[in-house]
Short mmCIF file of the N, C-alpha and C atoms (twelve columns), coordinates in Angstrom:
data_MODEL
# 
_entry.id   MODEL 
# 
loop_
_atom_site.group_PDB 
_atom_site.id 
_atom_site.type_symbol 
_atom_site.label_atom_id 
_atom_site.label_alt_id 
_atom_site.label_comp_id 
_atom_site.label_asym_id 
_atom_site.label_seq_id 
_atom_site.Cartn_x 
_atom_site.Cartn_y 
_atom_site.Cartn_z 
_atom_site.pdbx_PDB_model_num 
ATOM 1   N N  . MET A 1  -6.262  9.201   8.282   1 
ATOM 2   C CA . MET A 1  -5.237  8.988   8.517   1 
ATOM 3   C C  . MET A 1  -5.122  8.356   7.768   1 
ATOM 4   N N  . ARG A 2  -3.275  8.095   7.349   1 
ATOM 5   C CA . ARG A 2  -2.767  7.802   7.123   1 
ATOM 6   C C  . ARG A 2  -1.791  6.780   7.025   1 
ATOM 7   N N  . PHE A 3  -1.930  5.745   6.205   1 
ATOM 8   C CA . PHE A 3  -0.946  4.381   6.333   1 
ATOM 9   C C  . PHE A 3  -0.307  3.946   5.650   1 
ATOM 10  N N  . MET A 4  1.246   2.791   5.916   1 
ATOM 11  C CA . MET A 4  1.889   3.009   4.617   1 
ATOM 12  C C  . MET A 4  1.856   1.809   4.019   1 
ATOM 13  N N  . VAL A 5  1.240   0.748   3.470   1 
ATOM 14  C CA . VAL A 5  1.312   -0.392  3.203   1 
ATOM 15  C C  . VAL A 5  2.401   -0.791  2.350   1 
ATOM 16  N N  . PHE A 6  2.860   -1.925  2.603   1 
ATOM 17  C CA . PHE A 6  4.275   -2.783  2.814   1 
ATOM 18  C C  . PHE A 6  3.506   -4.022  2.110   1 
ATOM 19  N N  . VAL A 7  4.369   -4.068  0.717   1 
ATOM 20  C CA . VAL A 7  4.117   -5.188  0.577   1 
ATOM 21  C C  . VAL A 7  4.940   -6.259  -0.013  1 
ATOM 22  N N  . ARG A 8  5.740   -7.403  -0.007  1 
ATOM 23  C CA . ARG A 8  6.408   -8.190  -0.917  1 
ATOM 24  C C  . ARG A 8  5.741   -9.571  -2.162  1 
ATOM 25  N N  . SER A 9  6.741   -8.903  -2.645  1 
ATOM 26  C CA . SER A 9  5.806   -9.641  -4.302  1 
ATOM 27  C C  . SER A 9  7.457   -10.278 -4.834  1 
ATOM 28  N N  . SER A 10 6.987   -10.831 -6.462  1 
ATOM 29  C CA . SER A 10 8.550   -11.523 -7.075  1 
ATOM 30  C C  . SER A 10 8.513   -10.531 -8.037  1 
ATOM 31  N N  . GLY A 11 8.074   -9.353  -8.262  1 
ATOM 32  C CA . GLY A 11 8.651   -8.842  -8.970  1 
ATOM 33  C C  . GLY A 11 7.908   -7.042  -8.916  1 
ATOM 34  N N  . PRO A 12 8.203   -5.772  -9.588  1 
ATOM 35  C CA . PRO A 12 7.934   -4.600  -8.971  1 
ATOM 36  C C  . PRO A 12 6.369   -4.309  -8.245  1 
ATOM 37  N N  . LEU A 13 6.247   -3.309  -8.080  1 
ATOM 38  C CA . LEU A 13 4.920   -3.208  -7.830  1 
ATOM 39  C C  . LEU A 13 4.153   -2.263  -7.373  1 
ATOM 40  N N  . ALA A 14 5.083   -0.804  -7.361  1 
ATOM 41  C CA . ALA A 14 4.477   0.350   -7.319  1 
ATOM 42  C C  . ALA A 14 3.860   0.509   -8.489  1 
ATOM 43  N N  . ALA A 15 4.748   0.519   -9.757  1 
ATOM 44  C CA . ALA A 15 3.631   1.234   -10.343 1 
ATOM 45  C C  . ALA A 15 2.056   0.003   -10.764 1 
ATOM 46  N N  . LEU A 16 2.369   -1.151  -10.641 1 
ATOM 47  C CA . LEU A 16 1.716   -2.096  -10.586 1 
ATOM 48  C C  . LEU A 16 -0.350  -1.484  -10.115 1 
ATOM 49  N N  . HIS A 17 -0.046  -1.320  -9.228  1 
ATOM 50  C CA . HIS A 17 -1.162  -0.571  -8.903  1 
ATOM 51  C C  . HIS A 17 -1.246  0.649   -8.277  1 
ATOM 52  N N  . GLY A 18 -0.893  1.296   -8.835  1 
ATOM 53  C CA . GLY A 18 -0.807  3.098   -8.216  1 
ATOM 54  C C  . GLY A 18 -1.853  3.332   -9.012  1 
ATOM 55  N N  . ASP A 19 -2.183  3.375   -10.341 1 
ATOM 56  C CA . ASP A 19 -3.451  3.654   -10.801 1 
ATOM 57  C C  . ASP A 19 -4.171  3.964   -9.729  1 
ATOM 58  N N  . GLU A 20 -5.266  2.524   -9.374  1 
ATOM 59  C CA . GLU A 20 -6.311  2.339   -9.363  1 
ATOM 60  C C  . GLU A 20 -6.103  3.618   -7.802  1 
ATOM 61  N N  . LEU A 21 -5.078  3.825   -6.927  1 
ATOM 62  C CA . LEU A 21 -5.291  4.015   -5.252  1 
ATOM 63  C C  . LEU A 21 -5.429  5.269   -5.880  1 
ATOM 64  N N  . LEU A 22 -4.828  5.745   -7.180  1 
ATOM 65  C CA . LEU A 22 -4.674  7.600   -7.556  1 
ATOM 66  C C  . LEU A 22 -5.141  8.145   -7.830  1 
ATOM 67  N N  . ARG A 23 -6.508  7.378   -8.607  1 
ATOM 68  C CA . ARG A 23 -7.839  7.621   -9.362  1 
ATOM 69  C C  . ARG A 23 -8.579  7.144   -8.585  1 
ATOM 70  N N  . ALA A 24 -8.783  6.677   -7.317  1 
ATOM 71  C CA . ALA A 24 -9.462  7.455   -5.888  1 
ATOM 72  C C  . ALA A 24 -9.026  8.058   -4.803  1 
ATOM 73  N N  . GLY A 25 -8.710  8.048   -4.359  1 
ATOM 74  C CA . GLY A 25 -7.535  10.003  -4.612  1 
ATOM 75  C C  . GLY A 25 -6.877  9.530   -3.022  1 
ATOM 76  N N  . VAL A 26 -6.942  8.596   -2.827  1 
ATOM 77  C CA . VAL A 26 -5.980  8.382   -1.622  1 
ATOM 78  C C  . VAL A 26 -4.266  8.126   -1.227  1 
ATOM 79  N N  . LEU A 27 -3.842  8.031   -2.778  1 
ATOM 80  C CA . LEU A 27 -2.782  7.825   -3.144  1 
ATOM 81  C C  . LEU A 27 -1.825  8.943   -2.714  1 
ATOM 82  N N  . LEU A 28 -0.531  9.327   -2.004  1 
ATOM 83  C CA . LEU A 28 -0.043  9.914   -0.751  1 
ATOM 84  C C  . LEU A 28 1.679   9.476   -1.955  1 
ATOM 85  N N  . ASP A 29 1.743   8.452   -1.800  1 
ATOM 86  C CA . ASP A 29 3.235   8.622   -2.615  1 
ATOM 87  C C  . ASP A 29 3.679   6.863   -2.818  1 
ATOM 88  N N  . ALA A 30 3.966   6.287   -3.581  1 
ATOM 89  C CA . ALA A 30 4.885   4.643   -4.010  1 
ATOM 90  C C  . ALA A 30 5.997   4.768   -4.083  1 
ATOM 91  N N  . GLY A 31 6.645   3.350   -4.204  1 
ATOM 92  C CA . GLY A 31 8.022   3.583   -4.891  1 
ATOM 93  C C  . GLY A 31 7.784   1.960   -4.745  1 
ATOM 94  N N  . ASP A 32 9.453   1.725   -5.183  1 
ATOM 95  C CA . ASP A 32 9.822   -0.113  -5.016  1 
ATOM 96  C C  . ASP A 32 10.716  0.570   -4.256  1 
ATOM 97  N N  . PHE A 33 11.460  -0.793  -3.227  1 
ATOM 98  C CA . PHE A 33 12.961  -0.641  -2.924  1 
ATOM 99  C C  . PHE A 33 14.050  -1.744  -3.431  1 
ATOM 100 N N  . VAL A 34 15.037  -1.904  -3.509  1 
ATOM 101 C CA . VAL A 34 15.939  -2.997  -4.055  1 
ATOM 102 C C  . VAL A 34 15.278  -4.263  -3.520  1 
ATOM 103 N N  . PRO A 35 15.927  -5.787  -4.967  1 
ATOM 104 C CA . PRO A 35 15.554  -6.124  -5.014  1 
ATOM 105 C C  . PRO A 35 16.222  -7.158  -3.669  1 
ATOM 106 N N  . ASP A 36 16.003  -7.989  -2.750  1 
ATOM 107 C CA . ASP A 36 16.352  -8.747  -2.171  1 
ATOM 108 C C  . ASP A 36 16.710  -10.572 -2.494  1 
ATOM 109 N N  . ALA A 37 16.735  -11.224 -1.133  1 
ATOM 110 C CA . ALA A 37 17.220  -12.958 -1.207  1 
ATOM 111 C C  . ALA A 37 15.055  -12.964 -1.357  1 
ATOM 112 N N  . CYS A 38 14.212  -12.148 -1.107  1 
ATOM 113 C CA . CYS A 38 13.227  -12.407 -0.470  1 
ATOM 114 C C  . CYS A 38 12.529  -11.900 -1.246  1 
ATOM 115 N N  . GLY A 39 12.480  -11.637 -2.808  1 
ATOM 116 C CA . GLY A 39 11.892  -10.910 -3.739  1 
ATOM 117 C C  . GLY A 39 12.105  -9.505  -3.628  1 
ATOM 118 N N  . VAL A 40 10.970  -8.766  -4.506  1 
ATOM 119 C CA . VAL A 40 10.550  -7.102  -4.145  1 
ATOM 120 C C  . VAL A 40 9.788   -6.440  -3.641  1 
ATOM 121 N N  . SER A 41 9.939   -5.099  -2.274  1 
ATOM 122 C CA . SER A 41 8.726   -5.158  -2.015  1 
ATOM 123 C C  . SER A 41 9.060   -3.668  -2.426  1 
ATOM 124 N N  . GLY A 42 7.521   -3.752  -2.255  1 
ATOM 125 C CA . GLY A 42 7.194   -1.677  -2.870  1 
ATOM 126 C C  . GLY A 42 6.296   -1.112  -1.428  1 
ATOM 127 N N  . PHE A 43 6.143   0.037   -2.073  1 
ATOM 128 C CA . PHE A 43 4.978   0.737   -0.484  1 
ATOM 129 C C  . PHE A 43 3.987   1.215   -0.940  1 
ATOM 130 N N  . TRP A 44 3.238   1.715   -0.298  1 
ATOM 131 C CA . TRP A 44 2.606   2.448   -0.988  1 
ATOM 132 C C  . TRP A 44 2.074   3.468   0.001   1 
ATOM 133 N N  . LEU A 45 1.901   5.047   0.125   1 
ATOM 134 C CA . LEU A 45 1.621   5.806   1.049   1 
ATOM 135 C C  . LEU A 45 -0.269  6.302   1.328   1 
ATOM 136 N N  . ILE A 46 -0.737  5.915   1.729   1 
ATOM 137 C CA . ILE A 46 -2.647  6.290   1.853   1 
ATOM 138 C C  . ILE A 46 -2.818  6.275   2.314   1 
ATOM 139 N N  . ASP A 47 -4.065  8.075   2.099   1 
ATOM 140 C CA . ASP A 47 -4.547  8.229   2.982   1 
ATOM 141 C C  . ASP A 47 -5.996  8.474   2.774   1 
ATOM 142 N N  . VAL A 48 -6.833  7.510   4.417   1 
ATOM 143 C CA . VAL A 48 -8.326  6.582   4.074   1 
ATOM 144 C C  . VAL A 48 -8.668  7.382   5.589   1 
ATOM 145 N N  . ARG A 49 -9.828  7.183   6.106   1 
ATOM 146 C CA . ARG A 49 -10.297 7.359   7.357   1 
ATOM 147 C C  . ARG A 49 -10.260 6.681   8.213   1 
ATOM 148 N N  . ASP A 50 -9.764  5.390   7.940   1 
ATOM 149 C CA . ASP A 50 -9.937  4.129   9.068   1 
ATOM 150 C C  . ASP A 50 -9.113  3.345   8.731   1 
ATOM 151 N N  . ARG A 51 -8.780  2.337   9.766   1 
ATOM 152 C CA . ARG A 51 -7.294  1.015   9.131   1 
ATOM 153 C C  . ARG A 51 -8.289  -0.098  8.328   1 
ATOM 154 N N  . GLU A 52 -9.993  0.200   8.408   1 
ATOM 155 C CA . GLU A 52 -10.871 -0.885  8.261   1 
ATOM 156 C C  . GLU A 52 -11.056 -0.037  6.533   1 
ATOM 157 N N  . GLU A 53 -10.756 1.164   5.961   1 
ATOM 158 C CA . GLU A 53 -10.814 1.157   5.021   1 
ATOM 159 C C  . GLU A 53 -9.245  1.254   4.241   1 
ATOM 160 N N  . ALA A 54 -8.241  0.949   5.131   1 
ATOM 161 C CA . ALA A 54 -7.276  0.999   4.205   1 
ATOM 162 C C  . ALA A 54 -7.262  -0.431  4.353   1 
ATOM 163 N N  . VAL A 55 -7.566  -1.384  4.558   1 
ATOM 164 C CA . VAL A 55 -8.219  -3.506  4.462   1 
ATOM 165 C C  . VAL A 55 -8.762  -2.254  2.898   1 
ATOM 166 N N  . ALA A 56 -9.691  -2.600  3.113   1 
ATOM 167 C CA . ALA A 56 -11.014 -2.514  1.965   1 
ATOM 168 C C  . ALA A 56 -10.353 -2.641  1.355   1 
ATOM 169 N N  . ARG A 57 -9.245  -1.371  0.875   1 
ATOM 170 C CA . ARG A 57 -8.755  -1.315  -0.501  1 
ATOM 171 C C  . ARG A 57 -8.135  -2.405  -0.848  1 
ATOM 172 N N  . MET A 58 -7.189  -2.579  0.140   1 
ATOM 173 C CA . MET A 58 -6.100  -2.615  0.225   1 
ATOM 174 C C  . MET A 58 -6.309  -4.742  -1.309  1 
ATOM 175 N N  . LYS A 59 -7.723  -5.446  0.066   1 
ATOM 176 C CA . LYS A 59 -8.831  -6.556  -1.146  1 
ATOM 177 C C  . LYS A 59 -9.251  -6.528  -1.828  1 
ATOM 178 N N  . ARG A 60 -9.299  -5.422  -2.247  1 
ATOM 179 C CA . ARG A 60 -9.920  -4.931  -3.821  1 
ATOM 180 C C  . ARG A 60 -9.157  -5.108  -4.976  1 
ATOM 181 N N  . ILE A 61 -7.716  -4.541  -4.740  1 
ATOM 182 C CA . ILE A 61 -6.981  -4.637  -5.653  1 
ATOM 183 C C  . ILE A 61 -6.295  -6.618  -5.477  1 
ATOM 184 N N  . ALA A 62 -5.865  -7.198  -6.697  1 
ATOM 185 C CA . ALA A 62 -5.697  -8.733  -6.755  1 
ATOM 186 C C  . ALA A 62 -3.681  -8.366  -6.600  1 
ATOM 187 N N  . LEU A 63 -3.789  -8.698  -5.336  1 
ATOM 188 C CA . LEU A 63 -2.214  -8.805  -4.656  1 
ATOM 189 C C  . LEU A 63 -1.270  -10.306 -5.016  1 
ATOM 190 N N  . PRO A 64 -1.621  -11.175 -6.356  1 
ATOM 191 C CA . PRO A 64 -1.264  -12.643 -6.483  1 
ATOM 192 C C  . PRO A 64 0.084   -13.400 -5.137  1 
ATOM 193 N N  . ALA A 65 -0.010  -13.863 -4.198  1 
ATOM 194 C CA . ALA A 65 1.422   -14.433 -4.283  1 
ATOM 195 C C  . ALA A 65 2.066   -13.411 -3.292  1 
ATOM 196 N N  . CYS A 66 1.706   -12.213 -2.368  1 
ATOM 197 C CA . CYS A 66 1.901   -11.147 -1.754  1 
ATOM 198 C C  . CYS A 66 2.197   -10.803 -0.843  1 
ATOM 199 N N  . VAL A 67 2.508   -10.730 0.054   1 
ATOM 200 C CA . VAL A 67 2.723   -10.751 1.821   1 
ATOM 201 C C  . VAL A 67 2.199   -8.967  2.057   1 
ATOM 202 N N  . VAL A 68 1.250   -8.544  2.294   1 
ATOM 203 C CA . VAL A 68 0.797   -7.254  2.449   1 
ATOM 204 C C  . VAL A 68 1.241   -6.867  3.783   1 
ATOM 205 N N  . GLU A 69 1.648   -5.884  4.447   1 
ATOM 206 C CA . GLU A 69 1.595   -5.253  5.953   1 
ATOM 207 C C  . GLU A 69 1.141   -3.381  5.527   1 
ATOM 208 N N  . ILE A 70 -0.122  -3.604  6.913   1 
ATOM 209 C CA . ILE A 70 -0.697  -1.943  6.550   1 
ATOM 210 C C  . ILE A 70 0.157   -1.964  8.202   1 
ATOM 211 N N  . ARG A 71 0.262   -0.729  8.117   1 
ATOM 212 C CA . ARG A 71 1.149   -0.017  8.935   1 
ATOM 213 C C  . ARG A 71 0.321   2.013   9.167   1 
ATOM 214 N N  . GLN A 72 -0.062  1.978   10.490  1 
ATOM 215 C CA . GLN A 72 -0.659  3.683   10.685  1 
ATOM 216 C C  . GLN A 72 0.619   4.020   10.734  1 
ATOM 217 N N  . VAL A 73 0.570   5.475   10.137  1 
ATOM 218 C CA . VAL A 73 1.491   6.440   10.070  1 
ATOM 219 C C  . VAL A 73 1.376   7.880   10.911  1 
ATOM 220 N N  . ALA A 74 1.902   8.534   11.725  1 
ATOM 221 C CA . ALA A 74 2.182   9.104   13.077  1 
ATOM 222 C C  . ALA A 74 2.570   10.373  12.111  1 
ATOM 223 N N  . VAL A 75 1.677   11.013  12.000  1 
ATOM 224 C CA . VAL A 75 1.356   12.448  11.381  1 
ATOM 225 C C  . VAL A 75 1.515   13.650  12.335  1 
ATOM 226 N N  . VAL A 76 2.596   14.551  12.872  1 
ATOM 227 C CA . VAL A 76 3.015   15.180  14.142  1 
ATOM 228 C C  . VAL A 76 3.083   16.063  12.883  1 
# 
């Protein structure tokens, strides 16, 4: 299953932990969005077994003072 993980932080995110997800073999894509008034947002597109694995992988990554949202991506 594919999940889009959105993370809002005070600094760039994609390169911050992308290597960890890449080594695990679950990272499909990553990027940073243009900064706005709320800070910087980025995303990771990951491919894992289920939502529980997606949540577990995000808990293993140190994301201090970040807002994290995980959404399943429909594959057509």
